[in-house]
Short mmCIF file of C-alpha atoms in Angstrom, two decimals:
data_model
loop_
_atom_site.label_atom_id
_atom_site.label_comp_id
_atom_site.label_asym_id
_atom_site.label_seq_id
_atom_site.Cartn_x
_atom_site.Cartn_y
_atom_site.Cartn_z
CA THR A 1 -14.72 2.37 -10.80
CA GLY A 2 -16.96 4.19 -8.34
CA SER A 3 -20.07 3.09 -10.24
CA ALA A 4 -22.00 2.29 -7.06
CA SER A 5 -21.55 5.91 -5.93
CA SER A 6 -22.11 7.56 -9.33
CA GLY A 7 -18.38 8.25 -9.51
CA ARG A 8 -18.05 9.94 -6.12
CA TYR A 9 -15.76 7.25 -4.71
CA ILE A 10 -13.77 6.46 -7.82
CA GLY A 11 -10.47 4.70 -7.20
CA VAL A 12 -6.96 6.00 -7.84
CA ALA A 13 -6.56 3.89 -10.98
CA PRO A 14 -10.10 2.96 -12.08
CA ASN A 15 -8.98 1.35 -15.34
CA ALA A 16 -6.56 -1.07 -13.73
CA HIS A 17 -7.22 -4.79 -14.14
CA LEU A 18 -7.34 -6.47 -10.75
CA PHE A 19 -6.43 -9.97 -9.63
CA ASN A 20 -7.68 -10.90 -6.17
CA PHE A 21 -5.60 -13.61 -4.51
CA LYS A 22 -7.35 -14.55 -1.29
CA VAL A 23 -4.74 -15.36 1.36
CA VAL A 24 -6.56 -14.53 4.60
CA ASP A 25 -9.64 -16.06 6.17
CA GLU A 26 -12.72 -14.21 7.38
CA TYR A 27 -10.95 -13.40 10.64
CA GLY A 28 -7.91 -11.83 8.98
CA SER A 29 -5.50 -14.71 9.55
CA ALA A 30 -3.04 -15.93 6.93
CA THR A 31 -0.36 -18.60 6.66
CA GLU A 32 3.15 -18.17 5.35
CA SER A 33 2.65 -21.00 2.87
CA GLY A 34 -0.51 -19.37 1.54
CA LEU A 35 1.26 -16.03 1.08
CA LEU A 36 4.19 -17.66 -0.71
CA GLU A 37 1.86 -19.57 -3.01
CA ALA A 38 0.00 -16.39 -3.96
CA ILE A 39 3.21 -14.42 -4.58
CA ASP A 40 4.64 -17.22 -6.71
CA TYR A 41 1.43 -17.38 -8.73
CA ALA A 42 1.55 -13.60 -9.28
CA LYS A 43 4.98 -14.07 -10.88
CA THR A 44 3.46 -16.23 -13.66
CA PRO A 45 4.60 -14.47 -16.86
CA SER A 46 1.36 -15.14 -18.76
CA LEU A 47 -0.63 -13.15 -16.19
CA HIS A 48 1.36 -9.98 -16.95
CA ILE A 49 1.02 -8.73 -13.38
CA ASN A 50 3.17 -5.64 -12.78
CA ILE A 51 2.01 -4.57 -9.30
CA ILE A 52 1.50 -6.50 -6.08
CA THR A 53 -0.03 -4.73 -3.10
CA MET A 54 -0.28 -6.36 0.30
CA SER A 55 -2.26 -4.90 3.18
CA LEU A 56 -1.16 -7.39 5.78
CA GLY A 57 1.77 -8.26 7.95
CA PHE A 58 2.97 -9.64 11.23
CA GLN A 59 4.89 -7.95 14.00
CA GLY A 60 8.64 -7.93 13.79
CA SER A 61 11.05 -6.71 11.15
CA TYR A 62 12.41 -9.70 9.23
CA PRO A 63 13.87 -8.76 5.83
CA ASN A 64 15.20 -12.31 5.44
CA ASP A 65 11.82 -13.90 6.09
CA PRO A 66 10.70 -16.17 3.21
CA VAL A 67 7.78 -13.87 2.34
CA SER A 68 10.06 -10.80 2.34
CA LEU A 69 12.61 -12.56 0.13
CA SER A 70 9.90 -13.75 -2.27
CA LEU A 71 8.65 -10.18 -2.66
CA ASP A 72 12.21 -8.96 -3.26
CA ASP A 73 12.48 -11.61 -5.96
CA ALA A 74 9.24 -10.36 -7.53
CA VAL A 75 10.73 -6.87 -7.74
CA ASN A 76 14.27 -7.67 -8.80
CA ASN A 77 13.77 -10.70 -11.06
CA HIS A 78 10.20 -10.38 -12.33
CA GLY A 79 9.82 -6.61 -12.78
CA ILE A 80 6.88 -6.30 -10.39
CA VAL A 81 6.42 -3.22 -8.21
CA VAL A 82 5.40 -4.23 -4.69
CA THR A 83 3.68 -1.99 -2.13
CA VAL A 84 3.18 -3.22 1.44
CA SER A 85 1.47 -1.66 4.46
CA ALA A 86 4.02 -0.70 7.11
CA GLY A 87 1.87 -1.80 10.05
CA ASN A 88 -0.28 -0.15 12.69
CA SER A 89 1.94 -0.53 15.76
CA GLY A 90 3.04 3.11 16.15
CA PRO A 91 3.97 5.42 17.64
CA GLY A 92 6.76 3.28 19.07
CA ILE A 93 10.01 3.10 17.11
CA GLY A 94 11.20 -0.08 15.46
CA THR A 95 7.66 -1.31 14.79
CA ILE A 96 7.77 -1.87 11.01
CA ALA A 97 5.96 -5.12 10.21
CA THR A 98 6.96 -7.95 7.91
CA PRO A 99 6.88 -8.14 4.89
CA ALA A 100 7.03 -4.32 4.78
CA SER A 101 10.61 -4.77 5.98
CA ALA A 102 11.56 -6.43 2.68
CA ARG A 103 14.44 -4.56 1.08
CA SER A 104 13.02 -3.91 -2.40
CA VAL A 105 9.35 -3.20 -1.74
CA ILE A 106 7.70 0.18 -1.21
CA SER A 107 6.72 0.20 2.45
CA VAL A 108 3.82 2.56 3.08
CA GLY A 109 2.89 4.45 6.24
CA ALA A 110 -0.48 6.11 6.83
CA SER A 111 -1.03 9.87 6.89
CA TYR A 112 -3.78 12.18 8.09
CA TRP A 113 -5.78 13.84 5.33
CA GLU A 114 -5.66 17.20 7.12
CA ASN A 115 -1.89 17.76 7.00
CA ASP A 116 -0.29 14.68 5.33
CA THR A 117 1.73 13.81 8.45
CA ALA A 118 2.05 10.25 9.73
CA THR A 119 -0.82 9.04 11.89
CA PHE A 120 -0.20 8.10 15.49
CA PHE A 121 -0.65 4.39 14.74
CA SER A 122 1.51 4.20 11.61
CA SER A 123 4.48 1.93 12.33
CA ARG A 124 7.89 3.53 12.67
CA GLY A 125 11.39 2.51 11.68
CA PRO A 126 14.12 1.73 11.76
CA ASN A 127 13.84 -1.90 10.84
CA SER A 128 16.16 -4.67 11.95
CA ASP A 129 18.89 -3.80 9.43
CA TYR A 130 18.65 -0.09 10.27
CA ARG A 131 16.84 1.13 7.14
CA TYR A 132 14.46 4.00 7.76
CA ASP A 133 11.18 2.42 6.70
CA PRO A 134 8.48 3.35 5.87
CA ASP A 135 9.57 4.49 2.43
CA VAL A 136 6.66 6.90 1.93
CA LEU A 137 3.39 8.08 3.45
CA ALA A 138 -0.03 7.98 1.77
CA PRO A 139 -3.60 8.73 2.89
CA GLY A 140 -4.70 6.22 5.52
CA TRP A 141 -7.08 8.11 7.80
CA PHE A 142 -10.79 7.42 7.27
CA GLU A 143 -10.21 6.45 3.66
CA VAL A 144 -13.37 5.37 1.85
CA SER A 145 -13.17 1.98 0.18
CA THR A 146 -15.45 -0.73 -1.10
CA LEU A 147 -17.48 -2.85 1.32
CA ALA A 148 -18.34 -6.48 0.65
CA SER A 149 -21.96 -7.15 1.43
CA GLY A 150 -22.40 -9.75 4.15
CA SER A 151 -18.73 -9.63 5.13
CA LEU A 152 -17.56 -9.90 8.72
CA ILE A 153 -16.52 -6.25 8.75
CA GLU A 154 -19.96 -5.17 7.57
CA GLN A 155 -21.64 -7.24 10.27
CA SER A 156 -19.33 -5.95 13.01
CA GLU A 157 -19.75 -2.32 11.99
CA GLN A 158 -23.53 -2.71 11.88
CA TYR A 159 -23.39 -4.14 15.39
CA TYR A 160 -21.06 -1.52 16.88
CA SER A 161 -22.02 1.59 14.95
CA PRO A 162 -25.02 1.18 12.67
CA THR A 163 -25.40 4.93 12.07
CA TYR A 164 -21.76 5.14 11.03
CA ILE A 165 -22.08 2.42 8.42
CA GLN A 166 -25.42 3.62 7.08
CA THR A 167 -24.34 7.21 6.56
CA PHE A 168 -20.90 6.49 5.13
CA SER A 169 -21.12 3.19 3.29
CA THR A 170 -24.58 3.32 1.72
CA GLY A 171 -24.23 -0.43 1.52
CA ASN A 172 -21.24 -0.31 -0.86
CA TYR A 173 -18.50 1.72 0.79
CA ILE A 174 -16.97 2.20 4.20
CA PRO A 175 -14.31 4.53 5.66
CA GLU A 176 -11.46 2.83 7.51
CA SER A 177 -8.09 3.88 8.86
CA GLY A 178 -4.77 2.06 8.71
CA THR A 179 -1.67 1.50 6.66
CA SER A 180 -3.73 -1.20 4.93
CA MET A 181 -5.69 1.66 3.37
CA ALA A 182 -2.54 3.59 2.44
CA ALA A 183 -0.67 0.82 0.60
CA PRO A 184 -3.26 0.42 -2.18
CA VAL A 185 -3.30 4.19 -2.69
CA VAL A 186 0.38 3.92 -3.57
CA ALA A 187 -0.33 0.85 -5.71
CA GLY A 188 -2.92 2.84 -7.66
CA SER A 189 -0.43 5.66 -8.05
CA VAL A 190 2.11 3.19 -9.39
CA ALA A 191 -0.48 1.95 -11.88
CA LEU A 192 -0.90 5.49 -13.21
CA LEU A 193 2.86 5.91 -13.54
CA LEU A 194 3.21 2.57 -15.34
CA GLN A 195 0.37 3.52 -17.65
CA ALA A 196 2.38 6.58 -18.66
CA PHE A 197 5.78 4.84 -18.59
CA PRO A 198 5.16 1.13 -19.23
CA HIS A 199 8.86 0.33 -19.50
CA ALA A 200 9.84 1.94 -16.21
CA SER A 201 11.55 -0.48 -13.85
CA PRO A 202 10.30 -1.13 -10.30
CA GLN A 203 13.47 0.52 -9.04
CA SER A 204 12.88 3.71 -11.04
CA ILE A 205 9.22 3.89 -9.93
CA ARG A 206 10.21 3.52 -6.28
CA ALA A 207 13.02 6.05 -6.63
CA ALA A 208 10.72 8.57 -8.35
CA LEU A 209 8.08 8.32 -5.61
CA MET A 210 10.64 8.64 -2.84
CA SER A 211 12.76 11.42 -4.35
CA THR A 212 9.71 13.62 -5.04
CA ALA A 213 7.86 12.94 -1.78
CA VAL A 214 6.94 15.97 0.31
CA ASN A 215 8.79 16.40 3.58
CA THR A 216 6.24 16.58 6.39
CA GLY A 217 8.75 17.78 8.95
CA GLN A 218 8.71 14.52 10.86
CA PRO A 219 11.78 12.34 11.49
CA GLU A 220 12.82 10.03 8.69
CA TYR A 221 12.02 6.94 10.72
CA VAL A 222 8.42 8.26 10.96
CA GLN A 223 7.72 9.68 7.48
CA GLY A 224 10.32 7.90 5.37
CA ALA A 225 10.90 10.08 2.32
CA GLY A 226 7.63 11.90 3.00
CA PHE A 227 4.11 12.14 1.59
CA ILE A 228 3.75 10.94 -2.00
CA ASN A 229 3.45 13.51 -4.79
CA VAL A 230 2.39 11.54 -7.86
CA THR A 231 2.42 14.53 -10.19
CA ALA A 232 6.03 15.31 -9.26
CA ALA A 233 6.97 11.64 -9.69
CA TYR A 234 5.36 11.67 -13.14
CA LEU A 235 7.26 14.79 -14.18
CA LEU A 236 10.54 13.30 -12.95
CA LEU A 237 10.00 10.09 -14.90
CA GLN A 238 8.98 12.12 -17.93
CA LYS A 239 12.25 14.04 -17.75
CA GLU A 240 14.30 10.90 -17.24
CA HIS A 241 12.68 9.19 -20.23
CA ALA A 242 13.16 12.29 -22.38
CA ASP A 243 16.84 12.40 -21.42
CA THR A 244 17.40 8.73 -22.30
CA SER A 245 15.65 9.06 -25.66
CA THR A 246 17.83 11.92 -26.90
#
């Protein structure tokens, strides 16, 4: 909501209701069984979850990995839009992480805020079945986000760069770079689109974001469809819904 900064650092979708499923430990490690349990729980109909965003992954493109397949199931059989960080192993080609390599998710690369092009570290496609992930780019360069007091990241930043954390975070926020920052930007954008079009399918949301993305001039295996343009995606969905209602 941005309340700790008097609205300066308000999120993309401040009215969204959040569920936090903790699947990694304080050192950033996760298990496959823990991920699968969290994804399965998110599919519980009574929770009414319509977006899953995952800022994690492991090296290697495995679209048939159990986590990738479970996320595909969430999209195709439970109506949940899934956004996943593409990975930070660029600029080499073929570095898309798993589960960003899942076939039905929105895989998200990171872009610079100056020109919307893919950052040097943002993972590149193609993936193992020759799809040109990432699907889209979103801001992932020194993006300001919330900071948990007493967390390992707060302690490490205070140790390595105390001035940096004091001037930027003010105890509540911190700027970080990575596709892990970009994926939730797309998730927030999806939340806005679903707020406007609650009956839109995950496939139509993904298609709208990709078909209206702005070409950055980079190869497809670097930028995917391009940098997201949420306004254009909204207008496209608005037109599509108007056409189907007449």
